PDB file of C-alpha atoms in Angstrom:
ATOM      1  CA  MET C   1     -16.530-100.213  91.380  1.00 48.00           C
ATOM      2  CA  ALA C   2     -15.779-100.727  87.629  1.00 48.00           C
ATOM      3  CA  THR C   3     -16.362 -97.776  85.308  1.00 47.00           C
ATOM      4  CA  LYS C   4     -17.764 -98.204  81.883  1.00 44.00           C
ATOM      5  CA  THR C   5     -15.536 -97.093  78.957  1.00 43.00           C
ATOM      6  CA  THR C   6     -17.376 -95.128  76.265  1.00 42.00           C
ATOM      7  CA  SER C   7     -16.257 -94.698  72.673  1.00 44.00           C
ATOM      8  CA  THR C   8     -15.485 -91.064  73.219  1.00 44.00           C
ATOM      9  CA  GLU C   9     -12.645 -91.967  75.629  1.00 52.00           C
ATOM     10  CA  ASN C  10     -10.973 -93.841  72.775  1.00 61.00           C
ATOM     11  CA  LYS C  11     -10.708 -90.741  70.470  1.00 62.00           C
ATOM     12  CA  PRO C  12      -8.665 -87.616  70.815  1.00 61.00           C
ATOM     13  CA  PHE C  13     -10.928 -84.923  72.149  1.00 66.00           C
ATOM     14  CA  PHE C  14      -9.671 -81.980  69.962  1.00 73.00           C
ATOM     15  CA  VAL C  15      -8.913 -83.850  66.770  1.00 74.00           C
ATOM     16  CA  PRO C  16     -11.980 -84.994  64.775  1.00 75.00           C
ATOM     17  CA  ALA C  17     -11.882 -88.272  62.719  1.00 76.00           C
ATOM     18  CA  LYS C  18     -12.078 -86.367  59.383  1.00 81.00           C
ATOM     19  CA  GLU C  19      -8.890 -84.458  60.371  1.00 78.00           C
ATOM     20  CA  ILE C  20      -7.049 -87.713  61.231  1.00 76.00           C
ATOM     21  CA  GLU C  21      -8.181 -89.176  57.779  1.00 80.00           C
ATOM     22  CA  LEU C  22      -6.928 -85.966  56.011  1.00 80.00           C
ATOM     23  CA  ILE C  23      -3.518 -86.238  57.671  1.00 77.00           C
ATOM     24  CA  ASP C  24      -3.374 -89.865  56.700  1.00 79.00           C
ATOM     25  CA  VAL C  25      -4.316 -89.247  53.103  1.00 81.00           C
ATOM     26  CA  MET C  26      -1.895 -86.382  52.610  1.00 80.00           C
ATOM     27  CA  ASN C  27       0.996 -88.282  54.057  1.00 80.00           C
ATOM     28  CA  GLU C  28       0.298 -91.239  51.912  1.00 81.00           C
ATOM     29  CA  GLU C  29       0.165 -89.066  48.837  1.00 81.00           C
ATOM     30  CA  LEU C  30       3.393 -87.256  49.901  1.00 80.00           C
ATOM     31  CA  ILE C  31       5.296 -90.556  50.299  1.00 78.00           C
ATOM     32  CA  ASP C  32       3.873 -92.390  47.248  1.00 78.00           C
ATOM     33  CA  GLU C  33       3.370 -89.775  44.685  1.00 80.00           C
ATOM     34  CA  ILE C  34       5.579 -86.790  45.453  1.00 81.00           C
ATOM     35  CA  VAL C  35       8.720 -88.107  47.063  1.00 81.00           C
ATOM     36  CA  GLY C  36       8.759 -91.490  45.412  1.00 78.00           C
ATOM     37  CA  GLN C  37      11.627 -93.022  47.312  1.00 89.00           C
ATOM     38  CA  THR C  38      11.472 -96.842  47.589  1.00 91.00           C
ATOM     39  CA  VAL C  39      13.449 -99.650  49.143  1.00 93.00           C
ATOM     40  CA  ASP C  40      13.337-103.376  48.479  1.00 93.00           C
ATOM     41  CA  ILE C  41      12.996-105.421  51.786  1.00 92.00           C
ATOM     42  CA  TYR C  42      13.957-109.062  51.973  1.00 91.00           C
ATOM     43  CA  LYS C  43      12.913-111.331  54.908  1.00 87.00           C
ATOM     44  CA  ILE C  44      14.733-114.500  55.867  1.00 79.00           C
ATOM     45  CA  SER C  45      13.009-117.531  54.479  1.00 76.00           C
ATOM     46  CA  VAL C  46      12.580-119.703  57.523  1.00 72.00           C
ATOM     47  CA  ASP C  47      11.273-122.671  55.524  1.00 71.00           C
ATOM     48  CA  ASP C  48      14.422-122.955  53.356  1.00 64.00           C
ATOM     49  CA  THR C  49      17.071-121.993  55.916  1.00 62.00           C
ATOM     50  CA  GLU C  50      18.938-125.181  57.005  1.00 68.00           C
ATOM     51  CA  GLU C  51      20.102-125.482  60.533  1.00 70.00           C
ATOM     52  CA  ASN C  52      22.993-127.607  61.898  1.00 69.00           C
ATOM     53  CA  MET C  53      22.774-129.563  65.124  1.00 67.00           C
ATOM     54  CA  TYR C  54      23.263-126.485  67.183  1.00 69.00           C
ATOM     55  CA  GLY C  55      20.273-124.717  65.588  1.00 67.00           C
ATOM     56  CA  GLU C  56      22.633-122.306  63.739  1.00 69.00           C
ATOM     57  CA  SER C  57      22.343-121.602  60.001  1.00 67.00           C
ATOM     58  CA  THR C  58      25.410-121.579  57.837  1.00 66.00           C
ATOM     59  CA  THR C  59      23.524-120.293  54.749  1.00 69.00           C
ATOM     60  CA  LYS C  60      20.601-117.916  54.667  1.00 71.00           C
ATOM     61  CA  TYR C  61      17.925-117.761  51.950  1.00 73.00           C
ATOM     62  CA  TYR C  62      15.694-114.753  51.620  1.00 76.00           C
ATOM     63  CA  ASP C  63      12.123-114.516  50.299  1.00 80.00           C
ATOM     64  CA  LYS C  64      11.447-112.393  47.231  1.00 84.00           C
ATOM     65  CA  GLY C  65      11.965-108.676  47.836  1.00 85.00           C
ATOM     66  CA  PHE C  66       8.973-106.441  48.621  1.00 88.00           C
ATOM     67  CA  ARG C  67       9.180-102.938  47.241  1.00 91.00           C
ATOM     68  CA  VAL C  68       8.093-100.251  49.815  1.00 90.00           C
ATOM     69  CA  ASN C  69       7.543 -96.469  49.550  1.00 90.00           C
ATOM     70  CA  CYS C  70       9.147 -94.525  52.311  1.00 91.00           C
ATOM     71  CA  LEU C  71      11.009 -91.465  53.275  1.00 90.00           C
ATOM     72  CA  ILE C  72      14.776 -92.076  53.816  1.00 93.00           C
ATOM     73  CA  LEU C  73      17.213 -90.084  56.032  1.00 92.00           C
ATOM     74  CA  PHE C  74      20.824 -90.980  55.075  1.00 91.00           C
ATOM     75  CA  ASP C  75      23.490 -90.319  57.633  1.00 86.00           C
ATOM     76  CA  GLU C  76      26.953 -89.198  56.152  1.00 85.00           C
ATOM     77  CA  PRO C  77      29.454 -92.199  56.224  1.00 84.00           C
ATOM     78  CA  THR C  78      32.124 -92.197  58.854  1.00 82.00           C
ATOM     79  CA  ILE C  79      35.487 -93.776  58.260  1.00 84.00           C
ATOM     80  CA  GLU C  80      37.231 -95.545  61.099  1.00 82.00           C
ATOM     81  CA  GLN C  81      40.825 -96.558  60.671  1.00 84.00           C
ATOM     82  CA  ASN C  82      42.354 -99.491  62.564  1.00 82.00           C
ATOM     83  CA  GLU C  83      45.242-101.928  62.162  1.00 82.00           C
ATOM     84  CA  PHE C  84      43.319-103.972  59.519  1.00 80.00           C
ATOM     85  CA  GLY C  85      42.570-100.940  57.374  1.00 79.00           C
ATOM     86  CA  ALA C  86      39.607 -98.523  56.824  1.00 79.00           C
ATOM     87  CA  ASP C  87      36.041 -99.296  57.827  1.00 76.00           C
ATOM     88  CA  VAL C  88      33.130 -97.380  56.459  1.00 78.00           C
ATOM     89  CA  ASN C  89      30.117 -96.986  58.755  1.00 83.00           C
ATOM     90  CA  THR C  90      26.849 -95.401  57.787  1.00 89.00           C
ATOM     91  CA  ARG C  91      23.174 -95.810  58.655  1.00 92.00           C
ATOM     92  CA  ILE C  92      19.764 -94.818  57.297  1.00 95.00           C
ATOM     93  CA  GLU C  93      16.405 -94.170  58.792  1.00 95.00           C
ATOM     94  CA  MET C  94      13.333 -95.233  56.852  1.00 94.00           C
ATOM     95  CA  TYR C  95       9.910 -93.770  57.589  1.00 92.00           C
ATOM     96  CA  PHE C  96       6.968 -95.820  56.428  1.00 92.00           C
ATOM     97  CA  HIS C  97       3.228 -94.897  56.191  1.00 87.00           C
ATOM     98  CA  ARG C  98       1.715 -97.329  58.600  1.00 86.00           C
ATOM     99  CA  THR C  99      -1.699 -97.592  56.783  1.00 83.00           C
ATOM    100  CA  SER C 100      -0.116 -98.419  53.451  1.00 85.00           C
ATOM    101  CA  LEU C 101       1.958-101.247  55.130  1.00 87.00           C
ATOM    102  CA  LYS C 102      -1.105-102.576  56.985  1.00 87.00           C
ATOM    103  CA  GLU C 103      -3.073-102.580  53.670  1.00 86.00           C
ATOM    104  CA  ALA C 104      -0.321-104.476  52.023  1.00 86.00           C
ATOM    105  CA  GLY C 105      -0.110-106.996  54.888  1.00 88.00           C
ATOM    106  CA  PHE C 106       3.640-106.191  55.460  1.00 89.00           C
ATOM    107  CA  TYR C 107       5.404-105.105  58.577  1.00 90.00           C
ATOM    108  CA  PRO C 108       9.266-104.544  58.596  1.00 92.00           C
ATOM    109  CA  GLU C 109      11.239-106.390  61.308  1.00 91.00           C
ATOM    110  CA  VAL C 110      14.637-106.364  62.993  1.00 90.00           C
ATOM    111  CA  GLY C 111      16.928-108.474  60.827  1.00 87.00           C
ATOM    112  CA  ASP C 112      15.290-107.777  57.473  1.00 91.00           C
ATOM    113  CA  ILE C 113      17.704-106.792  54.678  1.00 92.00           C
ATOM    114  CA  VAL C 114      17.103-103.596  52.736  1.00 93.00           C
ATOM    115  CA  ASP C 115      18.431-102.973  49.258  1.00 93.00           C
ATOM    116  CA  TRP C 116      18.766 -99.186  48.711  1.00 92.00           C
ATOM    117  CA  ASN C 117      21.164 -97.033  46.704  1.00 90.00           C
ATOM    118  CA  GLY C 118      23.222 -99.929  45.582  1.00 87.00           C
ATOM    119  CA  PHE C 119      24.039-101.286  49.061  1.00 89.00           C
ATOM    120  CA  TYR C 120      22.533-103.813  51.439  1.00 91.00           C
ATOM    121  CA  TRP C 121      21.344-102.509  54.902  1.00 93.00           C
ATOM    122  CA  GLU C 122      20.389-104.711  57.897  1.00 92.00           C
ATOM    123  CA  MET C 123      17.450-103.391  60.080  1.00 94.00           C
ATOM    124  CA  ASN C 124      18.474-103.043  63.726  1.00 94.00           C
ATOM    125  CA  GLY C 125      15.398-101.156  65.091  1.00 94.00           C
ATOM    126  CA  VAL C 126      11.679-100.691  64.283  1.00 94.00           C
ATOM    127  CA  VAL C 127       9.435 -98.430  66.304  1.00 90.00           C
ATOM    128  CA  GLU C 128       6.236 -96.560  65.920  1.00 83.00           C
ATOM    129  CA  PRO C 129       7.029 -93.034  67.483  1.00 75.00           C
ATOM    130  CA  GLN C 130       4.566 -90.794  65.920  1.00 71.00           C
ATOM    131  CA  LEU C 131       1.039 -90.615  67.434  1.00 71.00           C
ATOM    132  CA  ILE C 132      -1.594 -88.325  65.997  1.00 70.00           C
ATOM    133  CA  ALA C 133      -2.525 -85.873  68.783  1.00 69.00           C
ATOM    134  CA  GLY C 134      -0.395 -88.018  71.155  1.00 69.00           C
ATOM    135  CA  HIS C 135      -3.195 -90.638  71.274  1.00 68.00           C
ATOM    136  CA  GLN C 136      -1.942 -94.260  71.346  1.00 71.00           C
ATOM    137  CA  GLY C 137      -4.873 -95.366  69.140  1.00 70.00           C
ATOM    138  CA  PHE C 138      -3.661 -93.376  66.171  1.00 73.00           C
ATOM    139  CA  ASN C 139      -0.222 -94.628  65.232  1.00 74.00           C
ATOM    140  CA  HIS C 140       0.700 -92.920  62.085  1.00 75.00           C
ATOM    141  CA  GLN C 141       4.216 -93.968  61.002  1.00 84.00           C
ATOM    142  CA  ILE C 142       6.725 -96.683  61.383  1.00 89.00           C
ATOM    143  CA  LYS C 143      10.375 -95.764  61.728  1.00 92.00           C
ATOM    144  CA  ALA C 144      13.084 -98.295  60.996  1.00 94.00           C
ATOM    145  CA  THR C 145      16.805 -97.787  61.368  1.00 95.00           C
ATOM    146  CA  ALA C 146      19.434 -99.893  59.445  1.00 95.00           C
ATOM    147  CA  HIS C 147      23.175-100.049  59.229  1.00 92.00           C
ATOM    148  CA  ARG C 148      25.210-100.765  56.102  1.00 90.00           C
ATOM    149  CA  ALA C 149      25.936-104.518  55.946  1.00 86.00           C
ATOM    150  CA  ARG C 150      28.900-106.262  54.479  1.00 74.00           C
ATOM    151  CA  LEU C 151      28.068-108.845  51.831  1.00 71.00           C
ATOM    152  CA  SER C 152      30.409-111.341  53.544  1.00 64.00           C
ATOM    153  CA  SER C 153      28.423-111.144  56.776  1.00 64.00           C
ATOM    154  CA  LEU C 154      25.059-111.525  54.898  1.00 68.00           C
ATOM    155  CA  GLN C 155      26.123-114.600  53.007  1.00 58.00           C
ATOM    156  CA  ILE C 156      23.732-113.724  50.209  1.00 59.00           C
ATOM    157  CA  GLU C 157      23.413-116.562  47.809  1.00 54.00           C
ATOM    158  CA  GLU C 158      20.906-117.314  44.993  1.00 51.00           C
ATOM    159  CA  ARG C 159      18.444-120.014  45.753  1.00 52.00           C
ATOM    160  CA  PRO C 160      19.365-123.329  44.185  1.00 55.00           C
ATOM    161  CA  LYS C 161      17.036-124.387  41.414  1.00 56.00           C
TER     162      LYS C 161
END
């Protein structure tokens, strides 16, 4: 016997919609107006990237950067020494306001390049871990992790004119 789903089952029982809207507005104001941290995100331009006969790309082109407000957690760099010299490793976590990105029609993805603090970072993880009142219908933030990328591995080039 099938049960009918009502609209009350899709909402958190103890958290009214006005409270969820208040949390959403306060966090948007905190990220956009008070903290004011921004990153520029570049997506690979699939249309301009040329492939060889194996489906591999020798040169990548990126679309114009998209400036996004977020909160940034910067891990202190670690230095690893090997026979080839020193290697500096570090990573950042970026916390985006989901509603703001949805309104802008933008979503960060693994492989996107981030320009922040004079360095390039490559996104290696994107998740939506924060649920308001633990309810899956109220995703609130997007968390992206990125590691510092070498310019030589990115092969960043200006688009030919």
